[in-house]
mmCIF file of C-alpha atoms in Angstrom:
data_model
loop_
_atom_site.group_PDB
_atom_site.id
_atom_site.type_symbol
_atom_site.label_atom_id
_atom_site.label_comp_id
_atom_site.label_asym_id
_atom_site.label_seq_id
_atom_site.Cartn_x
_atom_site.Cartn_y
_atom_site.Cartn_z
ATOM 1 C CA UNK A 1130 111.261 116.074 80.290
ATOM 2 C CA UNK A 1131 111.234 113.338 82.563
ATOM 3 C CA UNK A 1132 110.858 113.145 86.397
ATOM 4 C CA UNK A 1133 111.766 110.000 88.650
ATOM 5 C CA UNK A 1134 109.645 110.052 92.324
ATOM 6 C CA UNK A 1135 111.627 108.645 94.294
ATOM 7 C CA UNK A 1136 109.810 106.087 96.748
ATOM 8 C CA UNK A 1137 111.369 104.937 100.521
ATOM 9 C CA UNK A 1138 109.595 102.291 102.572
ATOM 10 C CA UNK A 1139 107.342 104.805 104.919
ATOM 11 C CA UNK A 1140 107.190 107.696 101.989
ATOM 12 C CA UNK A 1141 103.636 109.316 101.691
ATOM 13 C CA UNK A 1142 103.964 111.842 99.640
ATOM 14 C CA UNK A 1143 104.820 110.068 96.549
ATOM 15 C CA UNK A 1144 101.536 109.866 94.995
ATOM 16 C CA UNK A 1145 101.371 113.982 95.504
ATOM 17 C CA UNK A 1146 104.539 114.293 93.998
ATOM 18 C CA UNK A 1147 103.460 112.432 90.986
ATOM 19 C CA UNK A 1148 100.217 114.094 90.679
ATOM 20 C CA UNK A 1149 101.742 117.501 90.827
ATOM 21 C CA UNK A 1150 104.410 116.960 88.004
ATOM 22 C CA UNK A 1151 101.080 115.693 86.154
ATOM 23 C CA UNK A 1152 98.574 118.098 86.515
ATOM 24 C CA UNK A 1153 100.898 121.602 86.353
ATOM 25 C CA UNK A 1154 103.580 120.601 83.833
ATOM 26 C CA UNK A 1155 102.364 117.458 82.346
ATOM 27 C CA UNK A 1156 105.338 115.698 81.913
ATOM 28 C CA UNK A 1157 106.327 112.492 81.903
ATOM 29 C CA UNK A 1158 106.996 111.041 85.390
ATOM 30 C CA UNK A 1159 107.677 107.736 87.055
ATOM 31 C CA UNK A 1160 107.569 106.058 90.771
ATOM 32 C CA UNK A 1161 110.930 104.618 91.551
ATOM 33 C CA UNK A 1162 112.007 102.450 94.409
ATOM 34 C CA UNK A 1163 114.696 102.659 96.723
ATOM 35 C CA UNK A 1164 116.329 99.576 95.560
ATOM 36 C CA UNK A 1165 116.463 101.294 92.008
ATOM 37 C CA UNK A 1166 120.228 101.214 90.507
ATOM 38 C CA UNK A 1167 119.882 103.767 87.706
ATOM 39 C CA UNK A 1168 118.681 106.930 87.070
ATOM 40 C CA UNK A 1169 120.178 107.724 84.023
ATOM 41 C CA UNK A 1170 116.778 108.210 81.912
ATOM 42 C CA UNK A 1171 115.509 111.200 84.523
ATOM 43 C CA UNK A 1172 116.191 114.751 84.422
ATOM 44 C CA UNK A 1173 114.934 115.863 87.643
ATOM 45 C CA UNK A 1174 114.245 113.934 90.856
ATOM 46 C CA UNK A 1175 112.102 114.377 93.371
ATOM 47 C CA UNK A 1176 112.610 112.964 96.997
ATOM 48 C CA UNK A 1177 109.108 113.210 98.537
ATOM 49 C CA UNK A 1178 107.859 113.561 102.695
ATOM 50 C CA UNK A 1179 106.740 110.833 104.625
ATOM 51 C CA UNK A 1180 108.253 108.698 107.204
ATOM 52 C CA UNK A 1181 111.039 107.106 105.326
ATOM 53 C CA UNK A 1182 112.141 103.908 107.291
ATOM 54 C CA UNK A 1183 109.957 104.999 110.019
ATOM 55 C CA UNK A 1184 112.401 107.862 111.367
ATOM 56 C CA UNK A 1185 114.324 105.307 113.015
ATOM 57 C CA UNK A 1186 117.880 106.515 114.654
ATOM 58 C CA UNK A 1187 117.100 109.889 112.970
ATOM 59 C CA UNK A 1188 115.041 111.290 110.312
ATOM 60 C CA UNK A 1189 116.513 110.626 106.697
ATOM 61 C CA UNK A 1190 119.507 108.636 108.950
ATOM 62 C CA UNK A 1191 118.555 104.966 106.736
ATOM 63 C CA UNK A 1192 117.466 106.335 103.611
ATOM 64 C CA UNK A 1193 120.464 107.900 103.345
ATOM 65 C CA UNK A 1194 122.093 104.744 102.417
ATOM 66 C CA UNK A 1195 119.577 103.189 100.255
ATOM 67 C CA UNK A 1196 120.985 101.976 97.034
ATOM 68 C CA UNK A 1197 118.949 104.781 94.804
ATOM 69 C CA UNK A 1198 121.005 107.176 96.871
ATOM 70 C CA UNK A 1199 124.061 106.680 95.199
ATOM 71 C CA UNK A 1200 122.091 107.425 91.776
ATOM 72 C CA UNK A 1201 121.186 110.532 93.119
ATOM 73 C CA UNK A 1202 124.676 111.363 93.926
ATOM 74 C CA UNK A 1203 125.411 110.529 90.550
ATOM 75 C CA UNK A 1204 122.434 112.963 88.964
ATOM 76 C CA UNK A 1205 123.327 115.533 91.520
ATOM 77 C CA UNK A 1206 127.056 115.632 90.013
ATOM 78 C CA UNK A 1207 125.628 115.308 86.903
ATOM 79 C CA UNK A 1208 124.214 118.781 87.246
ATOM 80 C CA UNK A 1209 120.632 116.850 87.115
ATOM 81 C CA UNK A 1210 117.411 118.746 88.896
ATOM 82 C CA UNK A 1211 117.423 117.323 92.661
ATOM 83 C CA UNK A 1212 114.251 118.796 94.552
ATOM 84 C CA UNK A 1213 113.851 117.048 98.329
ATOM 85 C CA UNK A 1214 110.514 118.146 99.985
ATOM 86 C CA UNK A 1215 110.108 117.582 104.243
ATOM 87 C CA UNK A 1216 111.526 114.137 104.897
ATOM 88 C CA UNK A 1217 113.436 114.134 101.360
ATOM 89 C CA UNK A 1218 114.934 117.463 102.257
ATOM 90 C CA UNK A 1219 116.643 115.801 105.846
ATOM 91 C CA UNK A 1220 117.452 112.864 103.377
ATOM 92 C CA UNK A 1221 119.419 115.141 101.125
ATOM 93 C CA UNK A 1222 120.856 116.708 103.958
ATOM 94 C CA UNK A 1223 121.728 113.321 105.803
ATOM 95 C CA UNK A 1224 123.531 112.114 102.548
ATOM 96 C CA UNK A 1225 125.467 114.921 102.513
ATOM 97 C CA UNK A 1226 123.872 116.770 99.501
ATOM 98 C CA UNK A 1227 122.891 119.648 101.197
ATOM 99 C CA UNK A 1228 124.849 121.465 104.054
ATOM 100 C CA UNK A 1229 123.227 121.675 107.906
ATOM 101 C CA UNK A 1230 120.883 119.196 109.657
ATOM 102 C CA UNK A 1231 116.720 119.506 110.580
ATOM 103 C CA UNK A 1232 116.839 118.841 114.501
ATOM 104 C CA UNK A 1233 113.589 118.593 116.683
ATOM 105 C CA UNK A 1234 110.771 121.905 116.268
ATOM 106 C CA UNK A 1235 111.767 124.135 118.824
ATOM 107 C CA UNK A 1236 108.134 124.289 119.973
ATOM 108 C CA UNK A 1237 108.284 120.079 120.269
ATOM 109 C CA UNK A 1238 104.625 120.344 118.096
ATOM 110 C CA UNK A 1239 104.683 118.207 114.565
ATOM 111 C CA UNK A 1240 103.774 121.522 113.032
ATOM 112 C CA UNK A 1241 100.810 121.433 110.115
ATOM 113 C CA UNK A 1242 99.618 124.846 108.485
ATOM 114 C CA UNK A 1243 99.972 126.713 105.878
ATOM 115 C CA UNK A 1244 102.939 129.046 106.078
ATOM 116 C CA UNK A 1245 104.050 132.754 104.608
ATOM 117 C CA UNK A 1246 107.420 132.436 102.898
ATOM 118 C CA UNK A 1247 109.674 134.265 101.014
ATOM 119 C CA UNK A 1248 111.143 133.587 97.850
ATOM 120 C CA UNK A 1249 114.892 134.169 98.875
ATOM 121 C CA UNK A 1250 116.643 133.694 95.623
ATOM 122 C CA UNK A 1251 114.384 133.527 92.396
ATOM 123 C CA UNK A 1252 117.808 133.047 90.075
ATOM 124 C CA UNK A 1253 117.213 128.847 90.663
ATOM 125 C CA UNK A 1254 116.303 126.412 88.559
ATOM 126 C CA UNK A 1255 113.228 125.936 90.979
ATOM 127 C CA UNK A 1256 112.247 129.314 91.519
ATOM 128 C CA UNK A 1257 112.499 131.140 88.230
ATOM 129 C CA UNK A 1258 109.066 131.715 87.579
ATOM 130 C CA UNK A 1259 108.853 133.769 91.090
ATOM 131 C CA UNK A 1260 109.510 137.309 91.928
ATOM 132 C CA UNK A 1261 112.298 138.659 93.836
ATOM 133 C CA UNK A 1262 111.019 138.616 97.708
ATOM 134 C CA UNK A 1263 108.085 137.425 96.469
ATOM 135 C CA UNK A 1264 105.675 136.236 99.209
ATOM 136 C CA UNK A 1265 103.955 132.648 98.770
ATOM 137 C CA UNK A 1266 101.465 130.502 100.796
ATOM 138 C CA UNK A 1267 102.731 127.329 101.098
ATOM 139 C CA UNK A 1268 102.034 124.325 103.544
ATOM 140 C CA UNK A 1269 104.094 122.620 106.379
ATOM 141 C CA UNK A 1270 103.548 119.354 107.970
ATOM 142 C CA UNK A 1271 107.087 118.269 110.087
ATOM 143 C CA UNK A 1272 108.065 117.997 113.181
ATOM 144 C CA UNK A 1273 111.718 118.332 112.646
ATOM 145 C CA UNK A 1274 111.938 121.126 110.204
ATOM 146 C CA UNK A 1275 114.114 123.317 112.792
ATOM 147 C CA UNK A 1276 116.978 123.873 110.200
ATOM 148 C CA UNK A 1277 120.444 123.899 111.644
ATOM 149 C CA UNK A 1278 123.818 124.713 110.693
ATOM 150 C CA UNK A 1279 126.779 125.852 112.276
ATOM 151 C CA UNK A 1280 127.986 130.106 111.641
ATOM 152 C CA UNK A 1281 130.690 129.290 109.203
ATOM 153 C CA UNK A 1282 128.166 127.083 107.105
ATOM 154 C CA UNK A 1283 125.423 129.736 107.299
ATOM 155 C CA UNK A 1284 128.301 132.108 106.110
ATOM 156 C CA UNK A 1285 128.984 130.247 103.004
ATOM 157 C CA UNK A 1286 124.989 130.157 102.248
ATOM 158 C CA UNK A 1287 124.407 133.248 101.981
ATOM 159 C CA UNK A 1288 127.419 134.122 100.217
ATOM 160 C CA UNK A 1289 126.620 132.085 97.845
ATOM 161 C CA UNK A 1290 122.774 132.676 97.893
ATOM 162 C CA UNK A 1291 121.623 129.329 98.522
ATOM 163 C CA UNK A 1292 118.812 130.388 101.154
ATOM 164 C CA UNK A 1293 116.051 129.912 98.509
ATOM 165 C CA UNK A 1294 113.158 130.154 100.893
ATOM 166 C CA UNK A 1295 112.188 131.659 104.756
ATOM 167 C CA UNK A 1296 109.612 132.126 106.766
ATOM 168 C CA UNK A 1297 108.325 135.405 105.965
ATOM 169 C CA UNK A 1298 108.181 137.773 108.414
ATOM 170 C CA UNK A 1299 107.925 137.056 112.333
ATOM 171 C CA UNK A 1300 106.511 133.534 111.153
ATOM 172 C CA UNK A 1301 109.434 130.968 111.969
ATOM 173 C CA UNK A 1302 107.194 127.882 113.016
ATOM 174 C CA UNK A 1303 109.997 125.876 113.942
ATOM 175 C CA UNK A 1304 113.118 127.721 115.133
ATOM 176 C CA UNK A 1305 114.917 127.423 111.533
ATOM 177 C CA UNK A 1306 118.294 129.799 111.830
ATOM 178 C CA UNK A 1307 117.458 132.717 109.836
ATOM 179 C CA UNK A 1308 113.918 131.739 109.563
ATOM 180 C CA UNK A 1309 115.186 129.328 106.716
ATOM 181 C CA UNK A 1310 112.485 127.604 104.865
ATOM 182 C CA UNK A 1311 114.874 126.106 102.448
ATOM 183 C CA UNK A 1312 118.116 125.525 100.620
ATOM 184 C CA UNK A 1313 120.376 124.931 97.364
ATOM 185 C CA UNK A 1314 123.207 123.637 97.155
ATOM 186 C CA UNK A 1315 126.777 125.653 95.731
ATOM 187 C CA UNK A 1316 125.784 124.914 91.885
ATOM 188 C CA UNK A 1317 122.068 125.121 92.516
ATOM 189 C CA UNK A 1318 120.834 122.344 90.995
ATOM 190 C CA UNK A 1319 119.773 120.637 94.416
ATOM 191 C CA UNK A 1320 117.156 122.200 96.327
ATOM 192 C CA UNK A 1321 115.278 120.849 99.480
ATOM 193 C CA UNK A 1322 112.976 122.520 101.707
ATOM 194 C CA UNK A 1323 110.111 122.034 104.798
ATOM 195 C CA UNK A 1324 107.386 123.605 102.863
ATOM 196 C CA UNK A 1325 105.252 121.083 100.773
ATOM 197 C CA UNK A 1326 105.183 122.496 97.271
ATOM 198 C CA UNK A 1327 102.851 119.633 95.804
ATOM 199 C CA UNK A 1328 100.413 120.084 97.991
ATOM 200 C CA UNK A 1329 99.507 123.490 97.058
ATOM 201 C CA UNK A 1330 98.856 123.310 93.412
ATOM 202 C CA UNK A 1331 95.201 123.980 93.177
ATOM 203 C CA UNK A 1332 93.234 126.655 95.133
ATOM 204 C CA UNK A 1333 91.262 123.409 96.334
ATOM 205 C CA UNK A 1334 93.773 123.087 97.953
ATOM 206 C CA UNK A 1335 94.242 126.039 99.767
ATOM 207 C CA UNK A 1336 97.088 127.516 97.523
ATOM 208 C CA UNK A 1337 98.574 127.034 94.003
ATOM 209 C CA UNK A 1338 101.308 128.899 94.815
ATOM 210 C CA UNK A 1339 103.267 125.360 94.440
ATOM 211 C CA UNK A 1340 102.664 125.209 90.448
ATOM 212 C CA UNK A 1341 105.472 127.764 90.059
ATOM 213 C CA UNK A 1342 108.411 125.467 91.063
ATOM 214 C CA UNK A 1343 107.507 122.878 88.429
ATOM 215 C CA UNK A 1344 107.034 125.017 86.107
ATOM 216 C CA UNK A 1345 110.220 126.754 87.201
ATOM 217 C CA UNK A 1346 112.128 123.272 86.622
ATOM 218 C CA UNK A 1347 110.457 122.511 83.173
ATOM 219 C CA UNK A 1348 111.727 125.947 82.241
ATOM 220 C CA UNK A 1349 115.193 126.183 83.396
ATOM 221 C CA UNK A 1350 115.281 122.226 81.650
ATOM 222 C CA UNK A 1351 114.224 123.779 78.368
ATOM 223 C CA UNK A 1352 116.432 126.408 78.370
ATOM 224 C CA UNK A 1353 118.838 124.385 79.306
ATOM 225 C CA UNK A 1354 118.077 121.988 76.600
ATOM 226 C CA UNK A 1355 117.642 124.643 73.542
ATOM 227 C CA UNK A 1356 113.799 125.845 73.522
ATOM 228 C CA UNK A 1357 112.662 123.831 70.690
ATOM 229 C CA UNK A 1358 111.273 121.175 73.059
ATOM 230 C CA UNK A 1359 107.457 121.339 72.787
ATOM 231 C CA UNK A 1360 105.060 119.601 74.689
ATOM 232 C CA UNK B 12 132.388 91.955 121.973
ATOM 233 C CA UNK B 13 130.056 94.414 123.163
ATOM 234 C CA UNK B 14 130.179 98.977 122.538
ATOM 235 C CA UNK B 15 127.825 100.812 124.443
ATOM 236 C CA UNK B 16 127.207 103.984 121.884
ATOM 237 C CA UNK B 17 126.195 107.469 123.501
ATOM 238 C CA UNK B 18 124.999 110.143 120.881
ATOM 239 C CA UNK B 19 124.569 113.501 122.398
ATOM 240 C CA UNK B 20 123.804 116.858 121.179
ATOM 241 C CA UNK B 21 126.291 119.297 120.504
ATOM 242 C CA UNK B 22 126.129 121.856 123.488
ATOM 243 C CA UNK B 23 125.840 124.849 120.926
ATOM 244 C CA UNK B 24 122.717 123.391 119.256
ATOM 245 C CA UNK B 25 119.205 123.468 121.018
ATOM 246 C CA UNK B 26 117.793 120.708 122.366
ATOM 247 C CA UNK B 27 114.143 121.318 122.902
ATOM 248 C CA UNK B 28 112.981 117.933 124.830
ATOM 249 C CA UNK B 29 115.920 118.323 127.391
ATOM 250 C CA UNK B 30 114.240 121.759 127.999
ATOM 251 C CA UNK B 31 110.695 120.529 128.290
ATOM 252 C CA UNK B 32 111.690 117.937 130.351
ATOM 253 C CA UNK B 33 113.738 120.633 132.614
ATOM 254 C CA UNK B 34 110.661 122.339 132.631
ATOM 255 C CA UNK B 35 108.727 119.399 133.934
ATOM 256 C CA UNK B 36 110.926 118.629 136.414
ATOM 257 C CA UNK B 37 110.544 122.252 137.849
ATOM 258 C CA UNK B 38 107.298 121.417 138.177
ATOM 259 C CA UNK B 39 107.633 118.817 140.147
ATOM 260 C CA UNK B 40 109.377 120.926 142.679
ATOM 261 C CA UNK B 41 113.049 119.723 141.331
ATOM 262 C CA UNK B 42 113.800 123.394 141.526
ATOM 263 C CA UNK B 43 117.997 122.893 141.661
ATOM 264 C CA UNK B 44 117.592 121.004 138.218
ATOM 265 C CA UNK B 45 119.779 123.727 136.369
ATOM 266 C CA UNK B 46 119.719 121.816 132.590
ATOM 267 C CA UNK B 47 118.724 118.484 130.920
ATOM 268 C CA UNK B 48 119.624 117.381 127.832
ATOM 269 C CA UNK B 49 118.454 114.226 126.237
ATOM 270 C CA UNK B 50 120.825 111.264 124.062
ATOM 271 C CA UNK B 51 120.195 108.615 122.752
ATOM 272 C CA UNK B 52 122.021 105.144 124.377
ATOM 273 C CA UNK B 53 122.757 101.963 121.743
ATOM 274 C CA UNK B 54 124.598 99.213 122.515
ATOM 275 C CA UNK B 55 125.893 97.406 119.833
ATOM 276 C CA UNK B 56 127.325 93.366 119.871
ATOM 277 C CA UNK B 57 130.453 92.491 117.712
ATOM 278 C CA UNK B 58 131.533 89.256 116.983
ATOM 279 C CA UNK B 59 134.973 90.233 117.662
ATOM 280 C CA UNK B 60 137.930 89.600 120.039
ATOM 281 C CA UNK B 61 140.010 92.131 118.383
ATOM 282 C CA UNK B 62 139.945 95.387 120.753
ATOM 283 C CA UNK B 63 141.899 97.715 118.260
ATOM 284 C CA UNK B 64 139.352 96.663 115.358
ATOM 285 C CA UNK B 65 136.357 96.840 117.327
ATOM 286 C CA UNK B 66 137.441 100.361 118.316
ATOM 287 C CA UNK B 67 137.784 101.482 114.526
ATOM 288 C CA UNK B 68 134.602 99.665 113.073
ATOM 289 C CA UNK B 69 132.398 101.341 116.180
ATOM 290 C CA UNK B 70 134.065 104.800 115.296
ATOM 291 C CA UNK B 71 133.070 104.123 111.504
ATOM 292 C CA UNK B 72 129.972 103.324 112.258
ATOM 293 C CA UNK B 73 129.182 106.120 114.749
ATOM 294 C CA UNK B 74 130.620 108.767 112.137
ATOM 295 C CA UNK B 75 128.620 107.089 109.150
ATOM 296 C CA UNK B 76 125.663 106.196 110.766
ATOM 297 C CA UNK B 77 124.714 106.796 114.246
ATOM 298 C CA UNK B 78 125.294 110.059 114.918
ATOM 299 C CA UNK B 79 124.747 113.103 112.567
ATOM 300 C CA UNK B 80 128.271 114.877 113.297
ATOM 301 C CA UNK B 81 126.904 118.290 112.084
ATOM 302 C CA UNK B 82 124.593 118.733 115.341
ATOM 303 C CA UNK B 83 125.408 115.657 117.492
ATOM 304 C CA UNK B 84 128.407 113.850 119.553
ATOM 305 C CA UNK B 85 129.333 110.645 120.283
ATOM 306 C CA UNK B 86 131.386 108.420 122.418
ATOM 307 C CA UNK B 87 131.263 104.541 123.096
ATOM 308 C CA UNK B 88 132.621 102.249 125.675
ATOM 309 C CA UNK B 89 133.994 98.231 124.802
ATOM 310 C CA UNK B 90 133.850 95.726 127.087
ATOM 311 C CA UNK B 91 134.026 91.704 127.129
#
């Protein structure tokens, strides 16, 4: 399986993102720049934090129309594995990938800690290896993570189950609706959330309760791809 | 030609400076300040005479790129 990092002009979570894929799944991975006009050799993507174009106008508002976007329009159609983390999750929802916006922390504090969440819907291709409800530990660092979207929107979400993660408990750091810690879109196959997956892979760390969503994607890919694949 | 751009947000979502800033100003003994919300101003130069186009290339950019239109508003002004 192969994994493409994507990599914006103020990104800094890149080399994380890299690492991660690495160290829990061992797969083959590559950085890619934003000026990058094909995608077609990667099976999952992964649109890392950071600063892209410095925030300017909005977060995720520039990077929305970088030229590796429209790749990952392609992939996303393609039924390809789209995971945005922080400032790739506001990318994916400035492009129009995923539904609702990430506005300003209602507290106005850039927000860094590690956070109780929930696993909302275990039946994704990045969340297979959870439980049900299960409760995680896994880091925040944003200060626009408040995710918004208007009733109807969060109507059709949970219809069709796309909250994947929340806050757990009384723990919303930001003022998400429904304590929402993160999303999928309607065929599941994009996911982005606040909460820093690839920085929790190690109990150096803090947490390894991270390794599960890449080993959740490498799964669902070799199902998907008949389970002869070793490696 | 020259479009002053005001993006603005919506009045149902929560704008968390504009309260801190309301807050602020409550402070400061501005007790009859009753709500503040905070926009962002642009003003944009065209190289255009051409009114009508100006007015569809500013909405086309304002819907594309300066305002998110799931939590903000705009409006924009030509002159010259």
């Amino acid at each position: 399986m192969k994994f493409a990092v994507l990599v914006f002009p103020g990104s800094n979570c890149d080399i994380d993102c890299y690492k991660a894929v690495e160290d829990t799944i061992g797969q083959e991975v590559d950085y890619v720049w934003h000026t990058a006009t094909d995608l077609s050799a990667y099976d999952a993507i992964l649109v890392p934090g950071g600063f892209s174009y410095g925030d300017y106008l909005r977060c995720g508002a520039i990077a929305q129309f970088a030229s590796v976007m429209n790749e990952v329009k392609k992939a996303a159609e393609a039924g390809k594995y789209i995971l945005g983390i922080c400032n790739g999750f506001q990318i994916l929802t400035e492009a129009g990938l995923l539904p609702g916006a990430l506005i300003r922390n209602n507290g106005l504090k850039f927000v860094c800690q590690q956070e109780r969440l929930e696993v909302a819907n275990n039946k994704t291709a990045f969340t297979n290896q959870y439980s049900q409800g299960e409760l995680i530990t896994i880091p925040i660092a944003h200060g626009e993570g408040n995710y918004f979207c208007d009733d109807a929107t969060l109507a059709e979400l949970k219809a069709n189950n796309q909250i994947v993660f929340r806050y757990a408990g009384d723990t919303n750091p930001n003022g998400s609706v429904e304590n929402i810690a993160g999303i999928s879109n309607k065929a599941g196959n994009v996911v982005g959330m606040m909460p820093h997956p690839e920085r929790a892979v190690d109990q150096l760390l803090g947490s390894e309760d991270g390794k599960r969503m890449f080993t959740s994607i490498l799964n669902a890919w070799r199902e998907q791809h008949g389970a002869a694949v070793n490696g | 030609m020259k479009a002053t751009v005001y993006v603005t947000i919506k009045q149902n979502v929560l704008d968390p400076q504009g309260t801190a800033v309301q807050g602020a100003l409550h402070t400061l003994g501005f007790s009859e300040v009753e709500k503040v919300r905070i926009g962002k101003y642009l003003e944009v130069e065209l190289d255009t005479n051409d009114r009508a186009e100006a007015e569809t290339r500013v909405k086309a950019m304002c819907e594309k790129l300066f305002a998110n239109t799931v939590v903000e508003d705009y409006r924009f002004e030509l002159e010259g």
